[in-house]
Amino acid sequence: IIVLTACAQEAEPSDPSADSVLDDKIFQTATSTQNMEKCDEILNSSKKDECKMVVESLSLTDEAVKTVDKSVCNKIRDARYKENCISRVNDEIAYQNRAEEYAQETQKHVEDVANIGTLAAESGDASLCDQLEDENERASCKYNIIANQASEQNDPSLCDGIGQESFIQLCKEFVTKDRPDPST
């Protein structure tokens, strides 16, 4: 029983001093704002040193991520913060690579759509537009060809070949706007 009581007494935290509480608050403020000068307000020297190390590590990590330069991480003294820095730079590199791949895929898609549209328009073959997977792109491609054909032939019924109601309606309006009014 005595051993348990002794252990229980050791496990109880001691009342923190006002200076210790204030040092903790200053530490938190300094690290969250990455303000090295704020660390100098800490009275406890080991806490002050730790604060400066953390602020420096966080600042260097931000710089490394911003510049996407892992060599900046080597300036960090604490191994755990250095590993975190390298990990964050690797994440940024991966993000930028994904963004670049997406931009290239998007550019290729835009070029493919334009090429199919151009080929379809030059040949006057709206069926070439069926190669486009996106319904709106396909309908837009067909509209460009069919609306001209329907207008030239003065036949709004050709517009039905577009396949999407909103584009069909636009096509019919385009064809009938140039027609003379039969009542005149």
Short mmCIF file of N, CA and C in Angstrom, two decimals:
data_model
loop_
_atom_site.label_atom_id
_atom_site.label_comp_id
_atom_site.label_asym_id
_atom_site.label_seq_id
_atom_site.Cartn_x
_atom_site.Cartn_y
_atom_site.Cartn_z
N ILE A 1 0.84 -1.19 0.00
CA ILE A 1 0.00 0.00 0.00
C ILE A 1 0.88 1.25 0.00
N ILE A 2 1.95 1.18 0.74
CA ILE A 2 2.85 2.33 0.81
C ILE A 2 3.46 2.61 -0.55
N VAL A 3 3.83 1.57 -1.28
CA VAL A 3 4.41 1.74 -2.60
C VAL A 3 3.41 2.41 -3.53
N LEU A 4 2.18 1.96 -3.48
CA LEU A 4 1.15 2.55 -4.33
C LEU A 4 0.91 4.01 -3.99
N THR A 5 0.91 4.32 -2.73
CA THR A 5 0.72 5.70 -2.30
C THR A 5 1.88 6.56 -2.77
N ALA A 6 3.07 6.04 -2.66
CA ALA A 6 4.25 6.79 -3.09
C ALA A 6 4.20 7.03 -4.59
N CYS A 7 3.79 6.01 -5.35
CA CYS A 7 3.67 6.17 -6.80
C CYS A 7 2.59 7.18 -7.14
N ALA A 8 1.49 7.11 -6.45
CA ALA A 8 0.40 8.03 -6.70
C ALA A 8 0.82 9.46 -6.39
N GLN A 9 1.61 9.65 -5.36
CA GLN A 9 2.06 10.99 -5.02
C GLN A 9 3.04 11.52 -6.06
N GLU A 10 3.87 10.64 -6.61
CA GLU A 10 4.82 11.08 -7.63
C GLU A 10 4.10 11.44 -8.93
N ALA A 11 3.01 10.75 -9.23
CA ALA A 11 2.30 10.97 -10.47
C ALA A 11 1.51 12.27 -10.48
N GLU A 12 1.20 12.80 -9.32
CA GLU A 12 0.43 14.04 -9.26
C GLU A 12 1.30 15.20 -9.74
N PRO A 13 0.75 16.02 -10.64
CA PRO A 13 1.54 17.15 -11.11
C PRO A 13 1.67 18.20 -10.02
N SER A 14 2.80 18.85 -10.02
CA SER A 14 2.99 19.93 -9.06
C SER A 14 2.31 21.18 -9.60
N ASP A 15 1.98 22.10 -8.77
CA ASP A 15 1.36 23.35 -9.21
C ASP A 15 2.36 24.13 -10.02
N PRO A 16 1.99 24.49 -11.23
CA PRO A 16 2.94 25.26 -12.03
C PRO A 16 3.03 26.69 -11.51
N SER A 17 4.21 27.24 -11.63
CA SER A 17 4.40 28.63 -11.19
C SER A 17 3.81 29.56 -12.25
N ALA A 18 3.58 30.77 -11.85
CA ALA A 18 3.05 31.77 -12.78
C ALA A 18 4.03 32.00 -13.92
N ASP A 19 5.33 32.00 -13.61
CA ASP A 19 6.35 32.18 -14.65
C ASP A 19 6.30 31.05 -15.67
N SER A 20 6.12 29.83 -15.18
CA SER A 20 6.06 28.66 -16.06
C SER A 20 4.84 28.73 -16.99
N VAL A 21 3.71 29.12 -16.43
CA VAL A 21 2.49 29.25 -17.23
C VAL A 21 2.68 30.33 -18.30
N LEU A 22 3.25 31.46 -17.90
CA LEU A 22 3.49 32.54 -18.86
C LEU A 22 4.51 32.13 -19.92
N ASP A 23 5.56 31.43 -19.50
CA ASP A 23 6.55 30.93 -20.46
C ASP A 23 5.87 30.03 -21.50
N ASP A 24 4.96 29.17 -21.03
CA ASP A 24 4.25 28.27 -21.95
C ASP A 24 3.40 29.06 -22.95
N LYS A 25 2.71 30.09 -22.47
CA LYS A 25 1.88 30.91 -23.36
C LYS A 25 2.76 31.66 -24.37
N ILE A 26 3.87 32.21 -23.91
CA ILE A 26 4.79 32.92 -24.81
C ILE A 26 5.35 31.94 -25.84
N PHE A 27 5.71 30.74 -25.39
CA PHE A 27 6.22 29.70 -26.29
C PHE A 27 5.19 29.42 -27.39
N GLN A 28 3.96 29.24 -26.98
CA GLN A 28 2.89 28.94 -27.93
C GLN A 28 2.72 30.08 -28.93
N THR A 29 2.71 31.30 -28.45
CA THR A 29 2.57 32.47 -29.33
C THR A 29 3.75 32.58 -30.28
N ALA A 30 4.96 32.43 -29.74
CA ALA A 30 6.17 32.55 -30.56
C ALA A 30 6.20 31.51 -31.66
N THR A 31 5.85 30.28 -31.34
CA THR A 31 5.91 29.21 -32.35
C THR A 31 4.77 29.33 -33.35
N SER A 32 3.60 29.72 -32.90
CA SER A 32 2.47 29.82 -33.84
C SER A 32 2.64 30.99 -34.80
N THR A 33 3.33 32.04 -34.36
CA THR A 33 3.57 33.20 -35.23
C THR A 33 4.96 33.17 -35.86
N GLN A 34 5.76 32.21 -35.46
CA GLN A 34 7.16 32.08 -35.91
C GLN A 34 7.93 33.37 -35.65
N ASN A 35 7.75 33.88 -34.43
CA ASN A 35 8.39 35.12 -34.02
C ASN A 35 9.53 34.79 -33.05
N MET A 36 10.73 34.76 -33.58
CA MET A 36 11.92 34.42 -32.79
C MET A 36 12.14 35.39 -31.63
N GLU A 37 11.86 36.66 -31.85
CA GLU A 37 12.07 37.67 -30.80
C GLU A 37 11.17 37.39 -29.59
N LYS A 38 10.01 36.84 -29.83
CA LYS A 38 9.09 36.52 -28.73
C LYS A 38 9.72 35.47 -27.81
N CYS A 39 10.51 34.56 -28.36
CA CYS A 39 11.17 33.53 -27.56
C CYS A 39 12.06 34.14 -26.48
N ASP A 40 12.64 35.31 -26.75
CA ASP A 40 13.53 35.96 -25.78
C ASP A 40 12.80 36.40 -24.52
N GLU A 41 11.48 36.46 -24.57
CA GLU A 41 10.69 36.85 -23.39
C GLU A 41 10.52 35.70 -22.41
N ILE A 42 10.88 34.48 -22.83
CA ILE A 42 10.75 33.30 -21.97
C ILE A 42 11.87 33.32 -20.93
N LEU A 43 11.51 33.09 -19.66
CA LEU A 43 12.50 33.13 -18.57
C LEU A 43 13.30 31.84 -18.47
N ASN A 44 12.66 30.72 -18.59
CA ASN A 44 13.33 29.43 -18.47
C ASN A 44 14.25 29.24 -19.68
N SER A 45 15.55 29.11 -19.42
CA SER A 45 16.53 29.08 -20.51
C SER A 45 16.37 27.87 -21.44
N SER A 46 16.06 26.69 -20.90
CA SER A 46 15.89 25.53 -21.78
C SER A 46 14.63 25.68 -22.63
N LYS A 47 13.58 26.25 -22.04
CA LYS A 47 12.34 26.50 -22.77
C LYS A 47 12.59 27.55 -23.86
N LYS A 48 13.40 28.57 -23.54
CA LYS A 48 13.75 29.61 -24.50
C LYS A 48 14.51 29.01 -25.68
N ASP A 49 15.50 28.15 -25.39
CA ASP A 49 16.28 27.51 -26.45
C ASP A 49 15.39 26.63 -27.33
N GLU A 50 14.51 25.89 -26.68
CA GLU A 50 13.59 25.02 -27.43
C GLU A 50 12.69 25.87 -28.33
N CYS A 51 12.20 26.98 -27.80
CA CYS A 51 11.36 27.88 -28.58
C CYS A 51 12.09 28.36 -29.83
N LYS A 52 13.32 28.79 -29.68
CA LYS A 52 14.11 29.28 -30.81
C LYS A 52 14.34 28.18 -31.84
N MET A 53 14.60 26.97 -31.35
CA MET A 53 14.81 25.84 -32.26
C MET A 53 13.54 25.55 -33.05
N VAL A 54 12.40 25.55 -32.36
CA VAL A 54 11.13 25.25 -33.03
C VAL A 54 10.80 26.35 -34.05
N VAL A 55 10.93 27.60 -33.66
CA VAL A 55 10.62 28.70 -34.59
C VAL A 55 11.53 28.64 -35.81
N GLU A 56 12.81 28.42 -35.57
CA GLU A 56 13.76 28.31 -36.68
C GLU A 56 13.38 27.14 -37.59
N SER A 57 13.05 26.01 -37.00
CA SER A 57 12.68 24.82 -37.78
C SER A 57 11.43 25.07 -38.61
N LEU A 58 10.44 25.69 -38.00
CA LEU A 58 9.20 25.98 -38.73
C LEU A 58 9.43 26.96 -39.86
N SER A 59 10.24 27.98 -39.61
CA SER A 59 10.55 28.98 -40.64
C SER A 59 11.31 28.35 -41.80
N LEU A 60 12.29 27.52 -41.47
CA LEU A 60 13.06 26.85 -42.52
C LEU A 60 12.18 25.88 -43.32
N THR A 61 11.28 25.21 -42.63
CA THR A 61 10.36 24.30 -43.33
C THR A 61 9.49 25.08 -44.30
N ASP A 62 8.95 26.21 -43.86
CA ASP A 62 8.14 27.03 -44.75
C ASP A 62 8.94 27.50 -45.96
N GLU A 63 10.18 27.90 -45.72
CA GLU A 63 11.05 28.33 -46.82
C GLU A 63 11.31 27.18 -47.79
N ALA A 64 11.60 26.01 -47.24
CA ALA A 64 11.88 24.84 -48.08
C ALA A 64 10.67 24.47 -48.93
N VAL A 65 9.50 24.52 -48.34
CA VAL A 65 8.28 24.19 -49.09
C VAL A 65 8.02 25.25 -50.16
N LYS A 66 8.18 26.51 -49.79
CA LYS A 66 7.93 27.62 -50.73
C LYS A 66 8.87 27.55 -51.93
N THR A 67 10.13 27.24 -51.66
CA THR A 67 11.13 27.18 -52.74
C THR A 67 11.26 25.78 -53.33
N VAL A 68 10.56 24.82 -52.75
CA VAL A 68 10.62 23.41 -53.14
C VAL A 68 12.08 22.96 -53.19
N ASP A 69 12.77 23.21 -52.07
CA ASP A 69 14.20 22.93 -51.99
C ASP A 69 14.49 22.16 -50.70
N LYS A 70 14.68 20.84 -50.85
CA LYS A 70 14.94 19.99 -49.68
C LYS A 70 16.26 20.33 -48.99
N SER A 71 17.19 20.94 -49.69
CA SER A 71 18.49 21.25 -49.07
C SER A 71 18.32 22.25 -47.92
N VAL A 72 17.27 23.06 -47.96
CA VAL A 72 17.01 23.99 -46.86
C VAL A 72 16.72 23.21 -45.58
N CYS A 73 16.12 22.05 -45.71
CA CYS A 73 15.80 21.21 -44.55
C CYS A 73 17.07 20.79 -43.79
N ASN A 74 18.19 20.71 -44.49
CA ASN A 74 19.44 20.31 -43.84
C ASN A 74 19.94 21.31 -42.82
N LYS A 75 19.42 22.52 -42.85
CA LYS A 75 19.79 23.55 -41.88
C LYS A 75 19.09 23.33 -40.53
N ILE A 76 18.09 22.46 -40.51
CA ILE A 76 17.33 22.21 -39.29
C ILE A 76 18.11 21.26 -38.40
N ARG A 77 18.27 21.64 -37.13
CA ARG A 77 19.10 20.86 -36.20
C ARG A 77 18.37 19.64 -35.65
N ASP A 78 17.11 19.74 -35.37
CA ASP A 78 16.36 18.65 -34.75
C ASP A 78 15.94 17.64 -35.82
N ALA A 79 16.25 16.37 -35.60
CA ALA A 79 16.00 15.32 -36.60
C ALA A 79 14.51 15.20 -36.93
N ARG A 80 13.67 15.30 -35.94
CA ARG A 80 12.23 15.14 -36.16
C ARG A 80 11.70 16.27 -37.04
N TYR A 81 12.11 17.50 -36.77
CA TYR A 81 11.69 18.63 -37.58
C TYR A 81 12.29 18.55 -38.98
N LYS A 82 13.51 18.05 -39.09
CA LYS A 82 14.15 17.88 -40.40
C LYS A 82 13.36 16.87 -41.23
N GLU A 83 12.98 15.75 -40.62
CA GLU A 83 12.18 14.75 -41.33
C GLU A 83 10.84 15.33 -41.77
N ASN A 84 10.21 16.11 -40.90
CA ASN A 84 8.95 16.74 -41.24
C ASN A 84 9.12 17.69 -42.41
N CYS A 85 10.19 18.44 -42.41
CA CYS A 85 10.49 19.38 -43.49
C CYS A 85 10.62 18.63 -44.82
N ILE A 86 11.41 17.59 -44.82
CA ILE A 86 11.63 16.81 -46.05
C ILE A 86 10.30 16.21 -46.52
N SER A 87 9.51 15.72 -45.60
CA SER A 87 8.21 15.14 -45.95
C SER A 87 7.29 16.19 -46.58
N ARG A 88 7.28 17.39 -46.01
CA ARG A 88 6.43 18.45 -46.57
C ARG A 88 6.91 18.90 -47.95
N VAL A 89 8.22 18.95 -48.15
CA VAL A 89 8.74 19.31 -49.47
C VAL A 89 8.38 18.20 -50.47
N ASN A 90 8.51 16.95 -50.06
CA ASN A 90 8.12 15.84 -50.94
C ASN A 90 6.63 15.93 -51.30
N ASP A 91 5.79 16.28 -50.34
CA ASP A 91 4.36 16.45 -50.60
C ASP A 91 4.13 17.57 -51.61
N GLU A 92 4.88 18.67 -51.47
CA GLU A 92 4.74 19.79 -52.40
C GLU A 92 5.19 19.39 -53.80
N ILE A 93 6.27 18.65 -53.88
CA ILE A 93 6.75 18.17 -55.18
C ILE A 93 5.69 17.28 -55.82
N ALA A 94 5.13 16.37 -55.04
CA ALA A 94 4.09 15.47 -55.56
C ALA A 94 2.87 16.27 -56.03
N TYR A 95 2.48 17.27 -55.24
CA TYR A 95 1.34 18.11 -55.61
C TYR A 95 1.61 18.83 -56.93
N GLN A 96 2.80 19.42 -57.05
CA GLN A 96 3.14 20.14 -58.28
C GLN A 96 3.20 19.20 -59.48
N ASN A 97 3.70 17.98 -59.27
CA ASN A 97 3.74 17.01 -60.36
C ASN A 97 2.33 16.64 -60.80
N ARG A 98 1.43 16.43 -59.81
CA ARG A 98 0.04 16.10 -60.16
C ARG A 98 -0.62 17.27 -60.90
N ALA A 99 -0.34 18.49 -60.45
CA ALA A 99 -0.91 19.66 -61.11
C ALA A 99 -0.40 19.78 -62.55
N GLU A 100 0.88 19.51 -62.75
CA GLU A 100 1.46 19.57 -64.09
C GLU A 100 0.87 18.49 -64.98
N GLU A 101 0.73 17.27 -64.45
CA GLU A 101 0.12 16.19 -65.22
C GLU A 101 -1.31 16.54 -65.61
N TYR A 102 -2.06 17.11 -64.66
CA TYR A 102 -3.44 17.50 -64.94
C TYR A 102 -3.48 18.58 -66.02
N ALA A 103 -2.58 19.55 -65.94
CA ALA A 103 -2.53 20.62 -66.94
C ALA A 103 -2.21 20.04 -68.32
N GLN A 104 -1.29 19.09 -68.37
CA GLN A 104 -0.93 18.46 -69.65
C GLN A 104 -2.10 17.65 -70.20
N GLU A 105 -2.77 16.90 -69.31
CA GLU A 105 -3.93 16.13 -69.76
C GLU A 105 -5.04 17.03 -70.26
N THR A 106 -5.25 18.13 -69.56
CA THR A 106 -6.28 19.09 -69.97
C THR A 106 -5.93 19.70 -71.32
N GLN A 107 -4.67 20.09 -71.49
CA GLN A 107 -4.22 20.67 -72.76
C GLN A 107 -4.39 19.66 -73.89
N LYS A 108 -4.03 18.42 -73.65
CA LYS A 108 -4.17 17.39 -74.68
C LYS A 108 -5.64 17.19 -75.03
N HIS A 109 -6.49 17.19 -74.01
CA HIS A 109 -7.93 17.02 -74.25
C HIS A 109 -8.46 18.17 -75.11
N VAL A 110 -8.07 19.40 -74.77
CA VAL A 110 -8.51 20.57 -75.53
C VAL A 110 -8.04 20.46 -76.98
N GLU A 111 -6.81 20.04 -77.18
CA GLU A 111 -6.28 19.88 -78.54
C GLU A 111 -7.02 18.79 -79.29
N ASP A 112 -7.30 17.66 -78.61
CA ASP A 112 -8.04 16.57 -79.25
C ASP A 112 -9.43 17.01 -79.67
N VAL A 113 -10.12 17.73 -78.80
CA VAL A 113 -11.46 18.23 -79.11
C VAL A 113 -11.39 19.18 -80.30
N ALA A 114 -10.41 20.08 -80.27
CA ALA A 114 -10.26 21.04 -81.37
C ALA A 114 -9.95 20.33 -82.69
N ASN A 115 -9.08 19.32 -82.63
CA ASN A 115 -8.73 18.59 -83.85
C ASN A 115 -9.93 17.85 -84.42
N ILE A 116 -10.70 17.21 -83.57
CA ILE A 116 -11.89 16.49 -84.04
C ILE A 116 -12.90 17.49 -84.61
N GLY A 117 -13.09 18.61 -83.92
CA GLY A 117 -14.01 19.64 -84.41
C GLY A 117 -13.58 20.19 -85.76
N THR A 118 -12.28 20.44 -85.90
CA THR A 118 -11.76 20.96 -87.17
C THR A 118 -11.94 19.94 -88.29
N LEU A 119 -11.60 18.70 -88.01
CA LEU A 119 -11.75 17.65 -89.02
C LEU A 119 -13.21 17.47 -89.41
N ALA A 120 -14.08 17.48 -88.43
CA ALA A 120 -15.52 17.33 -88.70
C ALA A 120 -16.03 18.51 -89.53
N ALA A 121 -15.60 19.72 -89.18
CA ALA A 121 -16.05 20.92 -89.90
C ALA A 121 -15.53 20.93 -91.32
N GLU A 122 -14.24 20.57 -91.49
CA GLU A 122 -13.65 20.57 -92.83
C GLU A 122 -14.30 19.53 -93.74
N SER A 123 -14.64 18.39 -93.16
CA SER A 123 -15.25 17.33 -93.97
C SER A 123 -16.76 17.46 -94.05
N GLY A 124 -17.34 18.26 -93.16
CA GLY A 124 -18.80 18.39 -93.12
C GLY A 124 -19.47 17.15 -92.56
N ASP A 125 -18.71 16.31 -91.88
CA ASP A 125 -19.21 15.05 -91.35
C ASP A 125 -19.41 15.15 -89.83
N ALA A 126 -20.64 15.41 -89.43
CA ALA A 126 -20.96 15.56 -88.00
C ALA A 126 -20.78 14.27 -87.22
N SER A 127 -20.77 13.13 -87.90
CA SER A 127 -20.61 11.85 -87.19
C SER A 127 -19.22 11.73 -86.56
N LEU A 128 -18.25 12.49 -87.07
CA LEU A 128 -16.91 12.48 -86.47
C LEU A 128 -16.95 13.01 -85.03
N CYS A 129 -17.93 13.84 -84.74
CA CYS A 129 -18.08 14.41 -83.39
C CYS A 129 -18.43 13.34 -82.36
N ASP A 130 -18.95 12.21 -82.82
CA ASP A 130 -19.32 11.13 -81.90
C ASP A 130 -18.11 10.54 -81.19
N GLN A 131 -16.91 10.86 -81.64
CA GLN A 131 -15.70 10.40 -80.97
C GLN A 131 -15.50 11.10 -79.62
N LEU A 132 -16.16 12.24 -79.45
CA LEU A 132 -16.02 13.01 -78.21
C LEU A 132 -16.89 12.39 -77.13
N GLU A 133 -16.29 12.15 -75.98
CA GLU A 133 -16.99 11.51 -74.88
C GLU A 133 -17.96 12.44 -74.16
N ASP A 134 -17.56 13.70 -74.00
CA ASP A 134 -18.38 14.65 -73.27
C ASP A 134 -19.58 15.05 -74.12
N GLU A 135 -20.77 14.95 -73.54
CA GLU A 135 -22.01 15.21 -74.26
C GLU A 135 -22.09 16.64 -74.79
N ASN A 136 -21.68 17.60 -73.97
CA ASN A 136 -21.73 19.00 -74.40
C ASN A 136 -20.72 19.29 -75.51
N GLU A 137 -19.53 18.71 -75.41
CA GLU A 137 -18.53 18.90 -76.47
C GLU A 137 -19.02 18.28 -77.77
N ARG A 138 -19.60 17.09 -77.66
CA ARG A 138 -20.12 16.38 -78.83
C ARG A 138 -21.24 17.21 -79.49
N ALA A 139 -22.18 17.72 -78.67
CA ALA A 139 -23.30 18.50 -79.20
C ALA A 139 -22.81 19.81 -79.82
N SER A 140 -21.83 20.45 -79.18
CA SER A 140 -21.29 21.70 -79.71
C SER A 140 -20.62 21.46 -81.06
N CYS A 141 -19.86 20.39 -81.14
CA CYS A 141 -19.19 20.02 -82.39
C CYS A 141 -20.23 19.80 -83.49
N LYS A 142 -21.26 19.03 -83.18
CA LYS A 142 -22.31 18.74 -84.18
C LYS A 142 -23.06 20.01 -84.55
N TYR A 143 -23.30 20.87 -83.58
CA TYR A 143 -24.02 22.12 -83.85
C TYR A 143 -23.29 22.92 -84.92
N ASN A 144 -21.97 23.03 -84.77
CA ASN A 144 -21.20 23.84 -85.72
C ASN A 144 -21.36 23.36 -87.16
N ILE A 145 -21.52 22.09 -87.35
CA ILE A 145 -21.65 21.55 -88.70
C ILE A 145 -23.10 21.54 -89.16
N ILE A 146 -23.96 20.98 -88.32
CA ILE A 146 -25.36 20.79 -88.70
C ILE A 146 -26.09 22.12 -88.85
N ALA A 147 -25.81 23.08 -87.99
CA ALA A 147 -26.49 24.38 -88.10
C ALA A 147 -26.19 25.03 -89.44
N ASN A 148 -24.95 24.95 -89.89
CA ASN A 148 -24.60 25.50 -91.20
C ASN A 148 -25.29 24.75 -92.33
N GLN A 149 -25.29 23.41 -92.25
CA GLN A 149 -25.95 22.61 -93.27
C GLN A 149 -27.46 22.89 -93.30
N ALA A 150 -28.07 22.97 -92.11
CA ALA A 150 -29.51 23.23 -92.03
C ALA A 150 -29.84 24.62 -92.59
N SER A 151 -28.97 25.58 -92.32
CA SER A 151 -29.18 26.94 -92.83
C SER A 151 -29.03 26.97 -94.35
N GLU A 152 -27.97 26.32 -94.86
CA GLU A 152 -27.75 26.29 -96.31
C GLU A 152 -28.90 25.61 -97.04
N GLN A 153 -29.43 24.54 -96.45
CA GLN A 153 -30.52 23.78 -97.08
C GLN A 153 -31.89 24.32 -96.67
N ASN A 154 -31.87 25.32 -95.79
CA ASN A 154 -33.10 25.92 -95.29
C ASN A 154 -34.03 24.83 -94.73
N ASP A 155 -33.42 23.91 -93.93
CA ASP A 155 -34.17 22.77 -93.39
C ASP A 155 -33.89 22.62 -91.89
N PRO A 156 -34.74 23.23 -91.04
CA PRO A 156 -34.53 23.14 -89.59
C PRO A 156 -34.62 21.72 -89.03
N SER A 157 -35.24 20.82 -89.77
CA SER A 157 -35.36 19.43 -89.27
C SER A 157 -34.00 18.75 -89.17
N LEU A 158 -33.01 19.23 -89.91
CA LEU A 158 -31.66 18.67 -89.83
C LEU A 158 -31.07 18.87 -88.43
N CYS A 159 -31.54 19.89 -87.75
CA CYS A 159 -31.03 20.21 -86.41
C CYS A 159 -31.24 19.08 -85.42
N ASP A 160 -32.23 18.24 -85.68
CA ASP A 160 -32.50 17.12 -84.77
C ASP A 160 -31.32 16.16 -84.66
N GLY A 161 -30.45 16.18 -85.68
CA GLY A 161 -29.28 15.31 -85.68
C GLY A 161 -28.23 15.69 -84.64
N ILE A 162 -28.39 16.83 -84.00
CA ILE A 162 -27.43 17.27 -82.98
C ILE A 162 -27.55 16.39 -81.74
N GLY A 163 -28.77 16.04 -81.38
CA GLY A 163 -28.96 15.09 -80.29
C GLY A 163 -29.17 15.69 -78.90
N GLN A 164 -28.89 16.95 -78.70
CA GLN A 164 -29.09 17.55 -77.38
C GLN A 164 -30.08 18.70 -77.54
N GLU A 165 -31.14 18.65 -76.76
CA GLU A 165 -32.28 19.54 -76.95
C GLU A 165 -31.91 21.03 -76.99
N SER A 166 -31.07 21.47 -76.07
CA SER A 166 -30.73 22.90 -76.04
C SER A 166 -30.00 23.33 -77.32
N PHE A 167 -29.14 22.48 -77.85
CA PHE A 167 -28.44 22.79 -79.09
C PHE A 167 -29.37 22.67 -80.29
N ILE A 168 -30.29 21.72 -80.25
CA ILE A 168 -31.28 21.57 -81.33
C ILE A 168 -32.10 22.84 -81.44
N GLN A 169 -32.55 23.34 -80.29
CA GLN A 169 -33.36 24.56 -80.27
C GLN A 169 -32.57 25.75 -80.81
N LEU A 170 -31.33 25.89 -80.38
CA LEU A 170 -30.47 26.98 -80.89
C LEU A 170 -30.30 26.87 -82.41
N CYS A 171 -30.10 25.67 -82.87
CA CYS A 171 -29.91 25.43 -84.30
C CYS A 171 -31.17 25.85 -85.07
N LYS A 172 -32.33 25.44 -84.58
CA LYS A 172 -33.58 25.77 -85.27
C LYS A 172 -33.81 27.28 -85.28
N GLU A 173 -33.48 27.94 -84.19
CA GLU A 173 -33.60 29.40 -84.14
C GLU A 173 -32.65 30.05 -85.14
N PHE A 174 -31.43 29.50 -85.23
CA PHE A 174 -30.44 30.02 -86.17
C PHE A 174 -30.95 29.88 -87.60
N VAL A 175 -31.50 28.73 -87.93
CA VAL A 175 -31.97 28.47 -89.30
C VAL A 175 -33.18 29.33 -89.62
N THR A 176 -34.12 29.45 -88.71
CA THR A 176 -35.36 30.19 -89.01
C THR A 176 -35.19 31.70 -88.92
N LYS A 177 -34.18 32.20 -88.30
CA LYS A 177 -34.02 33.65 -88.18
C LYS A 177 -33.69 34.28 -89.53
N ASP A 178 -33.05 33.53 -90.40
CA ASP A 178 -32.69 34.05 -91.72
C ASP A 178 -33.76 33.80 -92.77
N ARG A 179 -34.81 33.04 -92.42
CA ARG A 179 -35.86 32.72 -93.39
C ARG A 179 -36.82 33.89 -93.53
N PRO A 180 -37.26 34.12 -94.70
CA PRO A 180 -38.29 35.16 -94.86
C PRO A 180 -39.60 34.68 -94.26
N ASP A 181 -40.34 35.60 -93.71
CA ASP A 181 -41.64 35.28 -93.10
C ASP A 181 -42.64 34.98 -94.22
N PRO A 182 -43.21 33.74 -94.23
CA PRO A 182 -44.13 33.36 -95.32
C PRO A 182 -45.40 34.21 -95.33
N SER A 183 -45.73 34.87 -94.26
CA SER A 183 -46.97 35.67 -94.21
C SER A 183 -46.81 37.00 -94.91
N THR A 184 -45.56 37.34 -95.30
CA THR A 184 -45.38 38.64 -95.96
C THR A 184 -45.31 38.53 -97.44
#
